[in-house]
Coordinates of C-alpha atoms and ligand atoms in Angstrom, one line a residue:
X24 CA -21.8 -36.6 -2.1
X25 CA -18.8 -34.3 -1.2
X26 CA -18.0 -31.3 -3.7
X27 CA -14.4 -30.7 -4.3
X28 CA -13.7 -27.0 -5.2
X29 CA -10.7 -25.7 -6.5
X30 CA -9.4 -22.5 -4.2
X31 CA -6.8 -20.5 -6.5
X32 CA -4.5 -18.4 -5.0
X33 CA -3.9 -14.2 -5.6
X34 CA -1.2 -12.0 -6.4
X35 CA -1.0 -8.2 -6.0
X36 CA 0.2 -6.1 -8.6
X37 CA 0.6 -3.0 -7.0
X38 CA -0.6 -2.4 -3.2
X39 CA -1.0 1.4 -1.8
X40 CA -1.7 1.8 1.6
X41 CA -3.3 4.5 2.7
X42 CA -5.0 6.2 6.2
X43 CA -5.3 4.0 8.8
X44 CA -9.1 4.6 9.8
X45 CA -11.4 4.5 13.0
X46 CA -11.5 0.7 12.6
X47 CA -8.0 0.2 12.6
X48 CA -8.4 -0.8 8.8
X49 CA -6.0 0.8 6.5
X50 CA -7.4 2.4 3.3
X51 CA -6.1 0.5 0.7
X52 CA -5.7 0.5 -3.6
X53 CA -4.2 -3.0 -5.1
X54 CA -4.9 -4.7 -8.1
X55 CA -5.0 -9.0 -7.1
X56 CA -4.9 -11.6 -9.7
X57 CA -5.6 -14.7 -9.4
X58 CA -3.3 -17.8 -10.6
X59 CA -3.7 -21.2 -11.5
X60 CA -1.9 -22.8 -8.6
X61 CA -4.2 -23.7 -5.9
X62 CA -5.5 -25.5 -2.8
X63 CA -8.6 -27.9 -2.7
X64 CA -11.8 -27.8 -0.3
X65 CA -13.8 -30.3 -0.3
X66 CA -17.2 -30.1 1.5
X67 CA -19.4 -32.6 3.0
X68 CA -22.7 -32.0 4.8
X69 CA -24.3 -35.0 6.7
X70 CA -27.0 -35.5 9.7
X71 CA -26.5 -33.8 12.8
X72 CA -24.7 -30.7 13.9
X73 CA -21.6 -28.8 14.0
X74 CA -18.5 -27.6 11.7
X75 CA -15.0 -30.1 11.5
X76 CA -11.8 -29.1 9.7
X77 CA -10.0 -31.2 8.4
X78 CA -6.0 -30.5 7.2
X79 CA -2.6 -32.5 7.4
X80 CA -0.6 -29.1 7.8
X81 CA -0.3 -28.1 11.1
X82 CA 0.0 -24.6 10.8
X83 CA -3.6 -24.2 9.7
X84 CA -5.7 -23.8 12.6
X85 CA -9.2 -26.3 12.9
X86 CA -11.0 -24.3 15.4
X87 CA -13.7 -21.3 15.0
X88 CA -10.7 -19.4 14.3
X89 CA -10.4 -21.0 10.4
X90 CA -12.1 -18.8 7.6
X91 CA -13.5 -21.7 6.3
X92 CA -15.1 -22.7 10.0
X93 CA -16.0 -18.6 9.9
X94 CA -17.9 -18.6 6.4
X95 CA -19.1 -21.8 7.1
X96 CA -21.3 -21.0 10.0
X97 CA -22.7 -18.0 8.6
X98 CA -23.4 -19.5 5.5
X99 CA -26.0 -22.1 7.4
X100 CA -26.9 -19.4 9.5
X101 CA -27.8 -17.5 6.2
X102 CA -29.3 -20.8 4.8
X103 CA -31.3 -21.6 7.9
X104 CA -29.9 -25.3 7.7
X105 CA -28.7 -27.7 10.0
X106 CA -26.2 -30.8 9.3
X107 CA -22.8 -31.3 10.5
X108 CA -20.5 -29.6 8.1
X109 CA -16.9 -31.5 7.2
X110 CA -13.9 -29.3 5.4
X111 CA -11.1 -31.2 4.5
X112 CA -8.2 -28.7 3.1
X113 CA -5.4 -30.2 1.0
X114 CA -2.5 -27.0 0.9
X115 CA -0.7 -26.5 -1.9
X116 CA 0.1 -23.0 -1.5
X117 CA 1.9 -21.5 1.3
X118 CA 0.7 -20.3 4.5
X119 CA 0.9 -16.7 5.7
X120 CA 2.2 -16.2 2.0
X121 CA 0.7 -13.3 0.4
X122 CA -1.1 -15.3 -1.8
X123 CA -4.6 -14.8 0.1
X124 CA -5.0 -18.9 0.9
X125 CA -7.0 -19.0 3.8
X126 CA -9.3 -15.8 2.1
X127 CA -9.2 -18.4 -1.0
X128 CA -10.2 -21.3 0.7
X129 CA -12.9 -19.3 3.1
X130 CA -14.5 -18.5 -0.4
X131 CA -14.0 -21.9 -2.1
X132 CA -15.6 -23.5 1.4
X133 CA -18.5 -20.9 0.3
X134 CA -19.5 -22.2 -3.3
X135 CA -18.7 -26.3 -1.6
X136 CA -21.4 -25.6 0.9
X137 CA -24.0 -24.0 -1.4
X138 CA -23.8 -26.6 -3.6
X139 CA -23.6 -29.2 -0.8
X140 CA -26.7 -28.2 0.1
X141 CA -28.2 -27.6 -2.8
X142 CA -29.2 -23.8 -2.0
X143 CA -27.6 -20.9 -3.3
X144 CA -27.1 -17.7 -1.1
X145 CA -27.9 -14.2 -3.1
X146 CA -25.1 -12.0 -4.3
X147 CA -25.4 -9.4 -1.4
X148 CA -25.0 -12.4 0.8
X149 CA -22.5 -13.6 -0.6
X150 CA -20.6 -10.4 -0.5
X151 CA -21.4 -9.8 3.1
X152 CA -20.1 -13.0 4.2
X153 CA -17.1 -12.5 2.2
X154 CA -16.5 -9.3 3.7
X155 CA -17.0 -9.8 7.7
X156 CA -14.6 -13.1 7.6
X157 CA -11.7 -10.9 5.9
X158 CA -10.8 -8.0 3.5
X159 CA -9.3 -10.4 0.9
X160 CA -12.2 -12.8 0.5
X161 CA -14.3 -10.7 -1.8
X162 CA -11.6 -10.6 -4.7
X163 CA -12.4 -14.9 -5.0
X164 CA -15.7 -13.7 -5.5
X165 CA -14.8 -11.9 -9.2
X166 CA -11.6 -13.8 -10.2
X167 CA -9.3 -12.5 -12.7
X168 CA -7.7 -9.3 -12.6
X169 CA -9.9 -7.4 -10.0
X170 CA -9.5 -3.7 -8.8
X171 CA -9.4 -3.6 -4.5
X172 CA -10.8 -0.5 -2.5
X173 CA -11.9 0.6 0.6
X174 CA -10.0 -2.1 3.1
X175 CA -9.7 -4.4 -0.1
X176 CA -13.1 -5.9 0.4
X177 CA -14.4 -3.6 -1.8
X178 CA -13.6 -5.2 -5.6
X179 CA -14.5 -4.0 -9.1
X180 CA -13.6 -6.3 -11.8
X181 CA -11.0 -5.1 -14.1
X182 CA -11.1 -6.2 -17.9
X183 CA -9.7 -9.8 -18.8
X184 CA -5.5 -9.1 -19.3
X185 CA -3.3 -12.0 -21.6
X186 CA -2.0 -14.7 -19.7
X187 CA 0.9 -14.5 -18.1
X188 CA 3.9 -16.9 -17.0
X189 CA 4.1 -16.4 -12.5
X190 CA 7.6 -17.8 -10.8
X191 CA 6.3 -17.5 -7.6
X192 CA 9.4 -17.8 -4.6
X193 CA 8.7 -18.7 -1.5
X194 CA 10.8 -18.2 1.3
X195 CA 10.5 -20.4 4.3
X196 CA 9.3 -17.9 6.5
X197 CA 5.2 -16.8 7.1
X198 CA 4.5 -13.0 7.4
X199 CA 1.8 -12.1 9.4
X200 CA -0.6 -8.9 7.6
X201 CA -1.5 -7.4 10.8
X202 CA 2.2 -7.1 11.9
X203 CA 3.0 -5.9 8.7
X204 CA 0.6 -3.1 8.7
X205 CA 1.6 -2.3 12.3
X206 CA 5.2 -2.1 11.1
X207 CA 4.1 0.3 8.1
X208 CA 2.5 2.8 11.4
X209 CA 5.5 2.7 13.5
X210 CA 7.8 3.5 10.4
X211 CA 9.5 6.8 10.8
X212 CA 8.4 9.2 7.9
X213 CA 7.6 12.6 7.4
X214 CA 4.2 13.4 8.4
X215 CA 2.2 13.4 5.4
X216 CA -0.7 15.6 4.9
X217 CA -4.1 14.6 3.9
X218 CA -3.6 16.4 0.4
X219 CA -0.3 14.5 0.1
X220 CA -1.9 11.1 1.6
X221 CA -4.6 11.6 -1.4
X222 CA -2.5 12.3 -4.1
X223 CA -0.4 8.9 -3.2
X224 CA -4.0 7.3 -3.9
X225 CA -4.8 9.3 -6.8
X226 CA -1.2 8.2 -8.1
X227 CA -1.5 4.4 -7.9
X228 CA -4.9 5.4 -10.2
X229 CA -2.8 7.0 -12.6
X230 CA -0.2 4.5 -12.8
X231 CA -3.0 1.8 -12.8
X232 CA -5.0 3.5 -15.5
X233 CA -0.7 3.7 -17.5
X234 CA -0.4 0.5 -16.7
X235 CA -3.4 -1.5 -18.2
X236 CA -4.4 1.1 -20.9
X237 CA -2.5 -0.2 -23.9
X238 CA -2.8 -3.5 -23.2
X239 CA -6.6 -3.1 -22.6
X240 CA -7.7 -0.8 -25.5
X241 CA -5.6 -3.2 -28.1
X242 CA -3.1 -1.0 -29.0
X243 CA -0.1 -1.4 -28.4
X244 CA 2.3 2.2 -28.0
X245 CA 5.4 0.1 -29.3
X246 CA 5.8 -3.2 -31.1
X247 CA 6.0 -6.6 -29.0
X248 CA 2.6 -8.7 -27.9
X249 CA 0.0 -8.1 -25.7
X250 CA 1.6 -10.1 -22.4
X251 CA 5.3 -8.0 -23.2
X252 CA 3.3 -4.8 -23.7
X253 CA 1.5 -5.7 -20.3
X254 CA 5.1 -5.4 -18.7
X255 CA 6.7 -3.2 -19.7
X256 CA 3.9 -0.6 -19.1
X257 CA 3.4 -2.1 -15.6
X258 CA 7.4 -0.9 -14.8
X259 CA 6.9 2.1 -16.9
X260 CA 4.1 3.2 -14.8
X261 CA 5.9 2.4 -11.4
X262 CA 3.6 0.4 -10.1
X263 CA 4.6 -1.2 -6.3
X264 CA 3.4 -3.0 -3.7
X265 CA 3.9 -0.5 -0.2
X266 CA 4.6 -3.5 2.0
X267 CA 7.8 -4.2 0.6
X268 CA 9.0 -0.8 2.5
X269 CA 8.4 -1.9 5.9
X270 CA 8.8 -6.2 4.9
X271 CA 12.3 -6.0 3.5
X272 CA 13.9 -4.4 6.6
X273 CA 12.6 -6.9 8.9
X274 CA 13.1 -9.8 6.7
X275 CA 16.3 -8.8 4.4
X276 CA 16.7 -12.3 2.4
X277 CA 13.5 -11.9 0.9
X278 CA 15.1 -8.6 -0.4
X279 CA 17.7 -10.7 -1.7
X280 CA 15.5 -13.1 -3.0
X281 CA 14.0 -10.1 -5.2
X282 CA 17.1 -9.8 -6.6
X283 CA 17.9 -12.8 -7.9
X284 CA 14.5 -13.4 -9.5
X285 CA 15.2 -9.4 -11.0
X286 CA 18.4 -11.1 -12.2
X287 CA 16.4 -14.0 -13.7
X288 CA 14.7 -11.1 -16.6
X289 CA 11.5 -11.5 -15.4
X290 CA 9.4 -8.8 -16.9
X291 CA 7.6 -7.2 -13.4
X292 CA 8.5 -8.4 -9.9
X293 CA 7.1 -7.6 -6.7
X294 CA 6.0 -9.1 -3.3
X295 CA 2.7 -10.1 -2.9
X296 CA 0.5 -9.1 -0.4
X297 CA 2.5 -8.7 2.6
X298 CA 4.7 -11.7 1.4
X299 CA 6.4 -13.5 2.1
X300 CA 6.1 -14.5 -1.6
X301 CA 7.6 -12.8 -4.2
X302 CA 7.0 -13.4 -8.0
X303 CA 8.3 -13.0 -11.4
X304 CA 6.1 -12.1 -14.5
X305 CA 7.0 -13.2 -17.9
X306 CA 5.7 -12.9 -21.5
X307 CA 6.6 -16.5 -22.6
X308 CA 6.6 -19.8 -20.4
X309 CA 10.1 -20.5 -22.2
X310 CA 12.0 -17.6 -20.4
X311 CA 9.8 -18.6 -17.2
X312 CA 11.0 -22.0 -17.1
X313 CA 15.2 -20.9 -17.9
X314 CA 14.5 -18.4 -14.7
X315 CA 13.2 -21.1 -12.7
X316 CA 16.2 -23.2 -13.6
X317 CA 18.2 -20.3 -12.2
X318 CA 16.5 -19.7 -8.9
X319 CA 16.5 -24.0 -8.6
X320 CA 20.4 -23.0 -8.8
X321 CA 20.5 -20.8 -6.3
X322 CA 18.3 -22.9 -3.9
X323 CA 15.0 -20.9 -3.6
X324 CA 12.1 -22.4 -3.4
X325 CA 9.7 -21.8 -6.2
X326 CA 6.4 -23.1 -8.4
X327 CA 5.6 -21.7 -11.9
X328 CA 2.4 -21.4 -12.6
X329 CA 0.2 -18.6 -14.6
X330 CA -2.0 -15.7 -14.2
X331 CA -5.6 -17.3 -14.2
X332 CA -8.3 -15.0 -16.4
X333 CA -11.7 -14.8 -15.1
X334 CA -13.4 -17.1 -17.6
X335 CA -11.1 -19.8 -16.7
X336 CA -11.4 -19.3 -12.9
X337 CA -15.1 -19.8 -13.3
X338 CA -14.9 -22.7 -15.8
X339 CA -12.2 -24.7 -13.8
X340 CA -13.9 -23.9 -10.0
X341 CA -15.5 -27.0 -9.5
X342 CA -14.2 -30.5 -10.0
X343 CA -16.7 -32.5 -11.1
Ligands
C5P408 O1 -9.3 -8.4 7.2 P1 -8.2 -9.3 7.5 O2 -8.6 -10.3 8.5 O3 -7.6 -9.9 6.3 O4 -7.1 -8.4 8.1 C1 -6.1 -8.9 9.0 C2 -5.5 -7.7 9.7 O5 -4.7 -6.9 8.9 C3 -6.5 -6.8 10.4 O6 -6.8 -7.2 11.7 C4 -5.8 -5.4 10.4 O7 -5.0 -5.4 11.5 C5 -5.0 -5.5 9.2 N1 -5.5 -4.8 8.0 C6 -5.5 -3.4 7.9 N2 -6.0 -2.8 6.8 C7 -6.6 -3.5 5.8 C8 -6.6 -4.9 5.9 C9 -6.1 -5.5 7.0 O8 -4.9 -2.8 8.9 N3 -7.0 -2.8 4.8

């Protein structure tokens, strides 16, 4: 029988980029979410041998190059089983987006094939798999609101935040991450010190630890609920996402299309990832829905969807 898995999508709130290491990694500090719109993977193991992908959107390669081809083969590598593995990927959210898809549906391709096969890999495998496919697989692995280190594969889950309202909108275009970071090295700056390169990652801890604190100990420092509380702390505590520094020159409409959703009241708005998706947060699903009708005005392309807590990621995963 094939397993259908559900493969949510991410948002950062908040990306720092740090010192580009050895590797040719960047060190990074973000803080993903995961929301409730998302792709489906379903898996299929039968007799014989090999891996096939499967997807009606031709931008998403079906060759050893797809995550879900990569994880796959490690995983019956890691298994020691043989079979010949289907993936069929039905896309709902956008390609080369910023909101960590093909890291999503690697993951989601994961869980299919354990279950497939009716063998579960151990934690640390899990983990390691996640982490030699991609930097942004492991965060799939928490769900929620989950802290990213190191290169971002490095995640720590943070505690469960109120839901929130997400206008996601997506300009046509696909940004690729390892441009992007190669654009954020050739920007001209002044060269920053190792003292001053630290404190710009001791700051996004700071603001991180302003930003959540409130919200997270129950007490809110001024009136208002939880989810506007959440907010306005984020903005207070000037949290950003680095990429949009080096992203917005190269593609200015997406600038503009920050604007309008600004314009629309949403609470926090940023770029995700490396875009080219930007989002809007907002307390109530009322003032998310009169923003959308706004952007629908002004001809961007959007979905609303919501912040997706970790207890609901896990209870909603599979589709039985
Ligand atoms: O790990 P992942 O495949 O998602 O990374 C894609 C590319 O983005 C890498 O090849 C690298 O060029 C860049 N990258 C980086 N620093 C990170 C994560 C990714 O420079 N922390």
């Amino acid at each position: 029988m094939p397993v259908r898995v559900r493969s949510y999508g991410k948002i950062n709130v908040g990306l720092r980029i740090g010192e580009r290491r050895d590797s040719g990694y960047h060190e990074l500090r973000t803080v993903y979410h995961t929301i409730a719109l998302h792709d489906v993977i379903e898996v299929d193991v039968a007799r014989g041998s090999g891996i096939e992908i499967r997807c009606r959107d031709p931008r998403v390669p079906r060759d050893q190059t797809n995550t879900c081809w990569r994880v796959a083969e490690r995983v019956m590598a890691a298994l020691k089983r043989r079979g010949r593995v289907s993936i069929t990927i039905e896309k709902r959210l956008p390609v080369e987006g910023g909101l960590g898809a093909a890291s999503s549906n690697a993951v989601a391709a994961m869980f299919g094939l354990e279950r497939a096969l009716r063998k579960s890999l151990s934690p640390s495998q899990r983990r390691e798999i996640a982490a030699a496919v991609g930097s942004d697989l492991n965060l799939f692995l928490l769900g929620g609101a989950v802290l990213g280190i190191g290169r971002g594969e490095q995640v720590f889950p943070l505690p469960e935040l109120p839901p929130l309202s997400c206008l996601l909108a997506l300009p046509r275009v696909g940004v690729s991450t390892a441009l992007a970071f190669a654009a954020w090295d050739a920007r001209p700056r002044p060269q920053l010190t190792v003292a001053g390169a630290s404190d710009k990652m001791a700051e996004f801890s700071h603001g991180l630890f302003d930003g959540l604190s409130s919200t997270v100990s129950g007490v809110p420092a001024r009136g208002g609920n939880r989810a506007e509380t959440l907010l306005l702390d984020l903005v207070r505590a000037g949290i950003e996402n680095d990429f949009e520094s080096v992203v917005f020159p190269e593609y200015p409409e997406l600038r503009e299309v920050k604007l309008v959703l600004e314009s629309t009241g949403a609470g926090y708005t940023s770029l995700s990832g490396s875009g080219s998706t930007l989002y809007g947060l907002f307390a109530s699903a009322e003032k998310a829905r009169r923003a959308r009708a706004r952007l629908e005005r002004q001809g961007v392309a959007n979905r609303l969807t919501r912040t997706l807590g970790r207890a609901a990621y896990w209870k909603n995963l599979v589709i039985e």
